[in-house]
mmCIF file of C-alpha atoms in Angstrom:
data_model
loop_
_atom_site.group_PDB
_atom_site.id
_atom_site.type_symbol
_atom_site.label_atom_id
_atom_site.label_comp_id
_atom_site.label_asym_id
_atom_site.label_seq_id
_atom_site.Cartn_x
_atom_site.Cartn_y
_atom_site.Cartn_z
ATOM 1 C CA MET A 63 3.251 -18.148 5.878
ATOM 2 C CA GLN A 64 1.466 -16.604 8.594
ATOM 3 C CA PHE A 65 -1.681 -14.735 8.527
ATOM 4 C CA GLU A 66 -2.350 -11.938 11.099
ATOM 5 C CA TYR A 67 -5.998 -10.705 11.945
ATOM 6 C CA PRO A 68 -6.943 -7.880 12.180
ATOM 7 C CA LEU A 69 -5.740 -5.902 9.301
ATOM 8 C CA GLN A 70 -2.269 -4.168 10.397
ATOM 9 C CA TRP A 71 -2.075 -1.326 7.515
ATOM 10 C CA PRO A 72 1.466 0.066 7.237
ATOM 11 C CA ALA A 73 1.631 3.535 8.895
ATOM 12 C CA GLN A 74 3.344 5.298 5.784
ATOM 13 C CA GLN A 75 1.162 4.471 3.119
ATOM 14 C CA PRO A 76 -2.466 6.574 3.252
ATOM 15 C CA ARG A 77 -5.274 4.568 2.612
ATOM 16 C CA THR A 78 -7.316 4.623 -0.598
ATOM 17 C CA SER A 79 -10.146 7.187 -0.227
ATOM 18 C CA ARG A 80 -12.475 5.484 -2.593
ATOM 19 C CA GLU A 81 -12.337 2.132 -3.867
ATOM 20 C CA ASN A 82 -12.537 0.861 -7.301
ATOM 21 C CA LYS A 83 -15.105 -1.479 -8.805
ATOM 22 C CA ALA A 84 -13.477 -4.711 -8.906
ATOM 23 C CA ARG A 85 -12.069 -5.876 -12.357
ATOM 24 C CA PHE A 86 -10.288 -9.017 -12.186
ATOM 25 C CA GLY A 87 -12.826 -11.492 -13.217
ATOM 26 C CA ASN A 88 -14.212 -14.262 -11.028
ATOM 27 C CA VAL A 89 -11.131 -14.706 -8.797
ATOM 28 C CA SER A 90 -11.485 -16.667 -5.456
ATOM 29 C CA ILE A 91 -9.792 -15.424 -2.125
ATOM 30 C CA TYR A 92 -8.434 -19.020 -2.388
ATOM 31 C CA ARG A 93 -6.762 -18.652 -6.098
ATOM 32 C CA ALA A 94 -5.589 -14.930 -4.752
ATOM 33 C CA SER A 95 -3.723 -15.802 -2.207
ATOM 34 C CA ASP A 96 -2.496 -18.866 -3.432
ATOM 35 C CA GLU A 97 -1.067 -17.190 -6.498
ATOM 36 C CA LEU A 98 0.265 -14.327 -4.044
ATOM 37 C CA PHE A 99 1.973 -16.786 -2.160
ATOM 38 C CA ASN A 100 3.552 -18.374 -5.079
ATOM 39 C CA GLU A 101 4.545 -15.230 -6.515
ATOM 40 C CA LEU A 102 6.306 -14.112 -3.108
ATOM 41 C CA ARG A 103 8.152 -17.711 -3.156
ATOM 42 C CA LEU A 104 9.337 -17.333 -6.529
ATOM 43 C CA LEU A 105 10.792 -13.842 -5.659
ATOM 44 C CA GLY A 106 12.567 -15.101 -2.686
ATOM 45 C CA ALA A 107 10.716 -13.411 0.120
ATOM 46 C CA THR A 108 10.530 -15.345 3.390
ATOM 47 C CA ASP A 109 8.941 -14.696 6.679
ATOM 48 C CA LEU A 110 5.594 -14.273 4.876
ATOM 49 C CA VAL A 111 2.800 -12.530 6.978
ATOM 50 C CA ILE A 112 -0.401 -11.680 5.215
ATOM 51 C CA SER A 113 -2.746 -9.091 7.167
ATOM 52 C CA SER A 114 -6.150 -8.754 6.609
ATOM 53 C CA ASN A 115 -9.537 -8.762 8.137
ATOM 54 C CA LEU A 116 -10.514 -12.143 6.660
ATOM 55 C CA GLN A 117 -11.467 -15.177 8.539
ATOM 56 C CA GLN A 118 -8.882 -18.032 8.590
ATOM 57 C CA LYS A 119 -9.548 -21.588 8.185
ATOM 58 C CA VAL A 120 -9.324 -23.678 11.357
ATOM 59 C CA ARG A 121 -6.299 -25.532 9.969
ATOM 60 C CA GLY A 122 -4.689 -21.978 9.873
ATOM 61 C CA ASP A 123 -3.605 -22.816 6.023
ATOM 62 C CA GLY A 124 -5.572 -19.618 4.199
ATOM 63 C CA PHE A 125 -8.975 -17.981 4.333
ATOM 64 C CA TYR A 126 -12.459 -19.288 3.905
ATOM 65 C CA SER A 127 -13.640 -18.150 0.199
ATOM 66 C CA GLY A 128 -16.430 -16.196 -0.417
ATOM 67 C CA GLN A 129 -15.993 -13.744 2.282
ATOM 68 C CA ARG A 130 -17.260 -10.175 2.468
ATOM 69 C CA VAL A 131 -15.553 -7.808 4.776
ATOM 70 C CA GLU A 132 -15.871 -4.205 5.604
ATOM 71 C CA ASP A 133 -12.326 -3.429 5.332
ATOM 72 C CA ASN A 134 -11.128 -4.627 2.096
ATOM 73 C CA GLY A 135 -7.227 -3.778 2.219
ATOM 74 C CA ILE A 136 -4.420 -6.378 2.440
ATOM 75 C CA ALA A 137 -0.959 -6.222 3.873
ATOM 76 C CA ILE A 138 1.694 -8.203 3.436
ATOM 77 C CA TYR A 139 4.743 -8.128 5.081
ATOM 78 C CA PHE A 140 7.941 -10.100 4.246
ATOM 79 C CA ASN A 141 11.587 -10.532 4.560
ATOM 80 C CA LEU A 142 13.605 -9.973 0.999
ATOM 81 C CA LYS A 143 17.655 -9.822 0.850
ATOM 82 C CA GLY A 144 17.722 -9.559 4.444
ATOM 83 C CA ASP A 145 15.620 -6.364 4.715
ATOM 84 C CA ASN A 146 11.915 -6.314 5.868
ATOM 85 C CA LYS A 147 9.323 -5.251 3.177
ATOM 86 C CA VAL A 148 5.801 -4.332 3.251
ATOM 87 C CA MET A 149 3.243 -3.894 0.524
ATOM 88 C CA ALA A 150 -0.568 -3.035 0.766
ATOM 89 C CA CYS A 151 -3.374 -2.583 -1.269
ATOM 90 C CA ASP A 152 -7.084 -1.256 -0.553
ATOM 91 C CA LYS A 153 -7.480 0.035 -4.088
ATOM 92 C CA TRP A 154 -10.486 -2.348 -5.239
ATOM 93 C CA ASP A 155 -13.873 -3.350 -3.637
ATOM 94 C CA ARG A 156 -13.327 -6.596 -3.141
ATOM 95 C CA VAL A 157 -10.722 -8.353 -0.819
ATOM 96 C CA GLU A 158 -9.734 -11.121 -3.541
ATOM 97 C CA HIS A 159 -9.041 -8.653 -5.812
ATOM 98 C CA ASN A 160 -6.646 -6.620 -3.693
ATOM 99 C CA LEU A 161 -4.538 -10.033 -2.969
ATOM 100 C CA TRP A 162 -4.815 -10.534 -6.455
ATOM 101 C CA ALA A 163 -3.504 -7.101 -7.506
ATOM 102 C CA LEU A 164 -0.551 -7.568 -4.995
ATOM 103 C CA ALA A 165 0.092 -10.699 -6.687
ATOM 104 C CA LEU A 166 0.139 -9.249 -10.090
ATOM 105 C CA SER A 167 2.450 -6.405 -8.628
ATOM 106 C CA ILE A 168 4.735 -8.910 -7.491
ATOM 107 C CA LYS A 169 4.770 -10.829 -10.622
ATOM 108 C CA ALA A 170 5.785 -7.504 -12.309
ATOM 109 C CA ILE A 171 8.619 -7.113 -9.979
ATOM 110 C CA ARG A 172 10.006 -10.217 -10.888
ATOM 111 C CA GLY A 173 9.655 -9.559 -14.260
ATOM 112 C CA LEU A 174 12.180 -6.556 -13.647
ATOM 113 C CA GLU A 175 14.394 -8.741 -12.264
ATOM 114 C CA ARG A 176 14.456 -11.114 -15.191
ATOM 115 C CA TRP A 177 15.015 -8.486 -17.613
ATOM 116 C CA GLY A 178 17.666 -6.861 -16.091
ATOM 117 C CA GLY A 179 16.587 -4.373 -13.909
ATOM 118 C CA SER A 180 17.676 -5.886 -10.496
ATOM 119 C CA GLU A 181 19.598 -2.347 -9.460
ATOM 120 C CA PHE A 182 16.090 -0.740 -10.173
ATOM 121 C CA LEU A 183 14.365 -3.703 -8.365
ATOM 122 C CA ASP A 184 16.489 -3.001 -5.136
ATOM 123 C CA GLY A 185 15.907 0.957 -5.359
ATOM 124 C CA LEU A 186 12.373 0.216 -6.053
ATOM 125 C CA PHE A 187 11.578 -1.632 -2.832
ATOM 126 C CA THR A 188 13.211 1.192 -0.795
ATOM 127 C CA GLY A 189 9.813 2.930 -1.420
ATOM 128 C CA PHE A 190 8.179 0.009 0.587
ATOM 129 C CA LYS A 191 10.157 0.515 3.821
ATOM 130 C CA ALA A 192 8.765 2.273 6.883
ATOM 131 C CA LEU A 193 10.072 5.855 6.953
ATOM 132 C CA PRO A 194 12.675 6.609 9.141
ATOM 133 C CA ALA A 195 11.459 8.227 12.339
ATOM 134 C CA GLY A 196 11.843 12.242 11.607
ATOM 135 C CA SER A 197 12.635 13.101 7.905
ATOM 136 C CA GLY A 198 15.524 15.288 8.996
ATOM 137 C CA MET A 199 13.884 17.788 6.807
ATOM 138 C CA PRO A 200 13.395 21.486 8.268
ATOM 139 C CA GLN A 201 9.729 22.787 8.558
ATOM 140 C CA THR A 202 9.627 26.445 8.220
ATOM 141 C CA ILE A 203 6.127 26.774 7.012
ATOM 142 C CA ASN A 204 2.783 24.822 8.627
ATOM 143 C CA TYR A 205 1.005 23.965 5.869
ATOM 144 C CA PHE A 206 -1.791 22.489 7.796
ATOM 145 C CA GLU A 207 -2.359 24.832 10.574
ATOM 146 C CA GLY A 208 -5.991 24.631 12.277
ATOM 147 C CA ILE A 209 -6.863 21.579 10.333
ATOM 148 C CA ASP A 210 -8.592 18.985 12.577
ATOM 149 C CA ASN A 211 -10.599 16.635 10.427
ATOM 150 C CA LEU A 212 -9.492 14.333 7.658
ATOM 151 C CA ASP A 213 -12.210 16.208 4.870
ATOM 152 C CA ASP A 214 -10.497 19.320 5.267
ATOM 153 C CA LEU A 215 -7.081 17.811 5.685
ATOM 154 C CA LYS A 216 -7.501 16.123 2.062
ATOM 155 C CA ALA A 217 -8.983 19.178 0.389
ATOM 156 C CA LYS A 218 -5.985 21.403 1.984
ATOM 157 C CA TYR A 219 -3.423 18.579 0.652
ATOM 158 C CA ARG A 220 -5.178 18.780 -3.026
ATOM 159 C CA GLU A 221 -4.787 22.568 -2.975
ATOM 160 C CA TYR A 222 -1.086 22.527 -1.945
ATOM 161 C CA ALA A 223 -0.422 19.512 -4.558
ATOM 162 C CA ARG A 224 -1.989 21.688 -7.583
ATOM 163 C CA LEU A 225 0.439 24.403 -6.876
ATOM 164 C CA TYR A 226 3.869 22.671 -5.765
ATOM 165 C CA HIS A 227 3.536 19.338 -7.423
ATOM 166 C CA PRO A 228 7.117 18.845 -9.382
ATOM 167 C CA ASP A 229 5.503 17.593 -12.285
ATOM 168 C CA ARG A 230 4.103 21.112 -12.694
ATOM 169 C CA PRO A 231 6.096 24.115 -14.967
ATOM 170 C CA ASP A 232 6.092 26.180 -11.724
ATOM 171 C CA GLY A 233 5.942 23.479 -9.033
ATOM 172 C CA ASP A 234 8.275 23.499 -6.409
ATOM 173 C CA ILE A 235 9.897 20.119 -5.254
ATOM 174 C CA GLU A 236 11.181 21.343 -1.896
ATOM 175 C CA LYS A 237 7.883 22.648 -0.717
ATOM 176 C CA PHE A 238 6.204 19.795 -1.888
ATOM 177 C CA LYS A 239 8.292 17.490 -0.038
ATOM 178 C CA GLU A 240 8.115 19.585 3.142
ATOM 179 C CA MET A 241 3.883 20.152 2.615
ATOM 180 C CA LYS A 242 3.697 16.159 2.263
ATOM 181 C CA VAL A 243 5.612 14.998 5.175
ATOM 182 C CA GLN A 244 3.397 17.217 7.244
ATOM 183 C CA TYR A 245 0.285 15.761 5.336
ATOM 184 C CA GLU A 246 1.190 12.197 6.209
ATOM 185 C CA SER A 247 1.828 13.161 9.650
ATOM 186 C CA LEU A 248 -1.476 14.477 10.285
ATOM 187 C CA LEU A 249 -3.038 11.826 8.375
ATOM 188 C CA ASN A 250 -1.910 9.067 10.684
ATOM 189 C CA ASN A 251 -2.834 11.432 13.531
ATOM 190 C CA LEU A 252 -6.416 12.110 12.318
ATOM 191 C CA SER A 253 -6.749 8.525 11.012
#
């Protein structure tokens, strides 16, 4: 296991706009990182890198407990079945709870594998891969023309999501996909 400082957030995953109040009880950074490492080991992950803004122990074998950092995000990079994967979490207002959430997510994924969902598991992890360069999707409408700040971008995105989301009866999946590609690209540029 290797630790990477500062946090290297995956480019394809948008950041959480507002953190939620921690809800996993009294979990220490040490316990959460140990549990995450154990779940990844049981999954069969190799070449594990945990990226965060946490200060490492001098020995390099973990983090000091009780730390408070400005950015509570955690990103884990690993190899699984010959493919490089990344998972990240910044949903919670305490870094140890983001570590714990990732551990629980890996545990749930391992459950899918045990319960006969291994084909589903392989497909699920493709969502955690980096997007290929250029989506190959023709862009006919510039949904975010003239937008030059994050607040306006997010507001416009919500507006289009309400219009085009495929879960809506009158949604348009093709327009939604095209709009989302443009949104994520502009989000990365503005961040």
